Amino acid sequence: GEKCKIWHNGVHVYSSTDLYNWKNEGVVKKDENPQDPFYPGRIMDRPHILYNAQTEKFVLWAKIGGLIENNEMFENSYFAVCQSDSILGPYALVREIRDIPAGDFDLFVEDKKGYIVFEKPHTEMIVASLNDEFTAMEKTTSHLEKKGPPFTREAPAFFCRNGKRFLLTSGT
């Protein structure tokens, strides 16, 4: 049979009051043009949304890859960054960040400053501070540099507990 050419049906937001029962709040970002990052035939992974208290905007980051129909998979992956006045959208594309390959990532805010931690595919973990709007990377630092799978790390999850910072990752 023919391979499905749809990777996703847009970015959905879900809400819960108990982390057990979830309500689909709908699609907040989807593009109809095959050249746009959030087109359903384009590989889009791991959307994250941060609230920026200073700008009172919601900022969505997602990892974007090639088109399914061209069998591009994750080659030349990059970040797409969008912004909205409401968590439920609509989100407008602010920028595409193509100068550094995008891998699995996490976003977090600490003392009103935004950060991203992400895998530069199969080489290292990178931590970057975000600009005041949370829409671009500023200073970056490299961590956990290894020479490819199975030694490189992926799927970062950052959290603070009792004044300590933790980063959970998995092997590739």
Coordinates of C-alpha atoms in Angstrom, one line a residue:
G1 CA 0.0 0.0 0.0
E2 CA 0.9 3.6 -0.3
K3 CA 2.6 5.3 2.6
C4 CA 0.5 7.9 4.5
K5 CA 1.6 11.5 3.6
I6 CA 0.2 13.0 6.8
W7 CA 2.4 13.3 9.9
H8 CA 0.1 15.4 12.1
N9 CA -3.1 17.3 12.2
G10 CA -1.8 20.5 13.8
V11 CA -0.8 21.4 17.3
H12 CA -3.5 20.5 19.8
V13 CA -3.8 21.9 23.3
Y14 CA -5.2 19.7 26.1
S15 CA -6.3 20.8 29.6
S16 CA -6.8 18.9 32.8
T17 CA -7.6 19.7 36.4
D18 CA -6.4 16.4 37.8
L19 CA -3.7 15.2 35.3
Y20 CA -5.9 12.1 34.7
N21 CA -8.9 13.4 32.7
W22 CA -8.0 15.5 29.7
K23 CA -10.0 17.8 27.5
N24 CA -9.0 18.5 23.9
E25 CA -9.1 22.3 23.6
G26 CA -8.6 22.2 19.8
V27 CA -6.0 22.9 17.1
V28 CA -3.9 26.1 17.9
K29 CA -1.5 25.9 14.9
K30 CA -1.8 24.3 11.5
D31 CA -0.6 25.5 8.0
E32 CA -2.2 24.6 4.7
N33 CA 0.8 25.5 2.4
P34 CA 3.3 22.6 2.0
Q35 CA 6.2 25.1 2.3
D36 CA 5.1 26.2 5.8
P37 CA 6.5 24.5 9.0
F38 CA 3.1 23.4 10.4
Y39 CA 1.8 21.8 7.2
P40 CA 0.4 18.3 8.1
G41 CA 2.7 16.5 5.6
R42 CA 5.8 18.1 7.2
I43 CA 7.4 16.3 10.1
M44 CA 6.6 18.4 13.2
D45 CA 7.5 17.1 16.7
R46 CA 7.5 18.0 20.3
P47 CA 5.6 21.3 20.4
H48 CA 6.2 23.2 23.6
I49 CA 4.4 26.4 24.9
L50 CA 5.9 28.9 27.4
Y51 CA 4.1 31.9 28.9
N52 CA 6.1 35.1 28.9
A53 CA 4.9 37.2 31.9
Q54 CA 6.8 40.3 30.7
T55 CA 5.2 40.4 27.2
E56 CA 2.0 38.6 28.3
K57 CA 2.4 36.3 25.2
F58 CA 2.4 32.6 24.7
V59 CA 5.3 31.3 22.7
L60 CA 5.2 28.0 20.9
W61 CA 8.4 26.2 19.8
A62 CA 8.4 23.0 17.6
K63 CA 11.0 20.8 15.9
I64 CA 10.3 20.8 12.1
G65 CA 11.7 18.3 9.6
G66 CA 11.2 17.4 6.0
L67 CA 8.1 16.3 4.0
I68 CA 6.8 12.7 4.4
E69 CA 6.1 12.4 0.7
N70 CA 9.7 13.2 -0.2
N71 CA 11.0 10.6 2.4
E72 CA 13.1 13.4 4.0
M73 CA 12.2 12.4 7.6
F74 CA 14.3 14.4 10.1
E75 CA 17.1 15.5 7.9
N76 CA 17.8 19.3 8.2
S77 CA 15.5 19.7 11.1
Y78 CA 15.1 23.1 12.6
F79 CA 13.0 25.1 15.1
A80 CA 9.9 27.0 14.3
V81 CA 8.8 29.7 16.8
C82 CA 5.3 31.1 17.0
Q83 CA 3.5 33.6 19.3
S84 CA -0.1 34.2 20.5
D85 CA -2.0 36.4 22.9
S86 CA -3.9 33.3 24.1
I87 CA -2.7 29.8 25.0
L88 CA -5.5 28.6 22.6
G89 CA -4.1 30.6 19.7
P90 CA -4.1 31.4 17.0
Y91 CA -0.3 31.3 16.8
A92 CA 1.6 33.4 14.2
L93 CA 5.0 32.3 13.0
V94 CA 7.7 34.6 14.3
R95 CA 10.8 32.8 12.9
E96 CA 12.5 29.7 11.8
I97 CA 15.8 28.9 13.4
R98 CA 17.8 27.0 10.8
D99 CA 21.4 27.8 11.8
I100 CA 21.7 24.9 14.2
P101 CA 20.2 21.4 13.8
A102 CA 17.2 20.8 16.1
G103 CA 16.8 17.7 18.1
D104 CA 14.6 16.7 21.1
F105 CA 14.2 19.7 23.4
D106 CA 12.7 21.2 26.5
L107 CA 11.9 24.8 27.4
F108 CA 11.8 26.3 30.8
V109 CA 11.6 29.6 32.7
E110 CA 13.8 30.4 35.7
D111 CA 13.7 33.8 37.4
K112 CA 11.6 35.2 34.5
K113 CA 14.4 34.2 32.0
G114 CA 13.6 31.7 29.3
Y115 CA 15.9 28.8 28.3
I116 CA 16.0 25.9 25.8
V117 CA 17.9 22.7 26.2
F118 CA 18.2 20.5 23.1
E119 CA 20.0 17.8 21.4
K120 CA 22.2 18.7 18.5
P121 CA 21.4 15.4 16.7
H122 CA 23.9 12.7 17.6
T123 CA 26.6 15.0 18.9
E124 CA 25.8 17.0 22.1
M125 CA 23.3 18.7 24.4
I126 CA 23.0 22.5 24.1
V127 CA 21.6 24.9 26.6
A128 CA 20.7 28.4 25.4
S129 CA 19.2 31.4 27.0
L130 CA 16.3 33.0 25.1
N131 CA 15.8 36.6 24.3
D132 CA 13.4 38.7 26.3
E133 CA 10.5 37.7 24.0
F134 CA 11.4 33.9 24.3
T135 CA 11.5 33.8 20.4
A136 CA 15.2 33.4 19.7
M137 CA 18.3 31.9 21.2
E138 CA 21.0 34.0 22.7
K139 CA 24.1 32.6 24.5
T140 CA 24.6 28.8 24.0
T141 CA 26.7 26.3 25.9
S142 CA 27.6 22.8 24.9
H143 CA 27.3 19.8 27.2
L144 CA 27.6 16.0 27.2
E145 CA 29.5 15.9 23.9
K146 CA 29.8 12.3 22.6
K147 CA 30.7 10.6 19.3
G148 CA 27.3 9.4 18.1
P149 CA 24.8 6.7 19.2
P150 CA 24.5 4.9 21.5
F151 CA 26.6 7.4 23.6
T152 CA 24.9 10.7 22.8
R153 CA 21.9 11.9 24.8
E154 CA 18.5 12.9 23.7
A155 CA 15.0 13.7 25.0
P156 CA 16.0 16.3 27.7
A157 CA 13.6 17.1 30.5
F158 CA 14.6 19.9 32.9
F159 CA 13.2 20.5 36.4
C160 CA 14.2 22.2 39.7
R161 CA 13.7 20.5 43.1
N162 CA 14.8 21.9 46.5
G163 CA 17.1 24.4 44.9
K164 CA 18.9 21.9 42.7
R165 CA 18.6 21.7 38.9
F166 CA 18.1 18.3 37.2
L167 CA 18.3 17.2 33.6
L168 CA 16.9 13.8 32.7
T169 CA 18.0 12.4 29.3
S170 CA 17.9 9.1 27.5
G171 CA 20.5 7.4 25.3
T172 CA 20.2 7.4 21.6

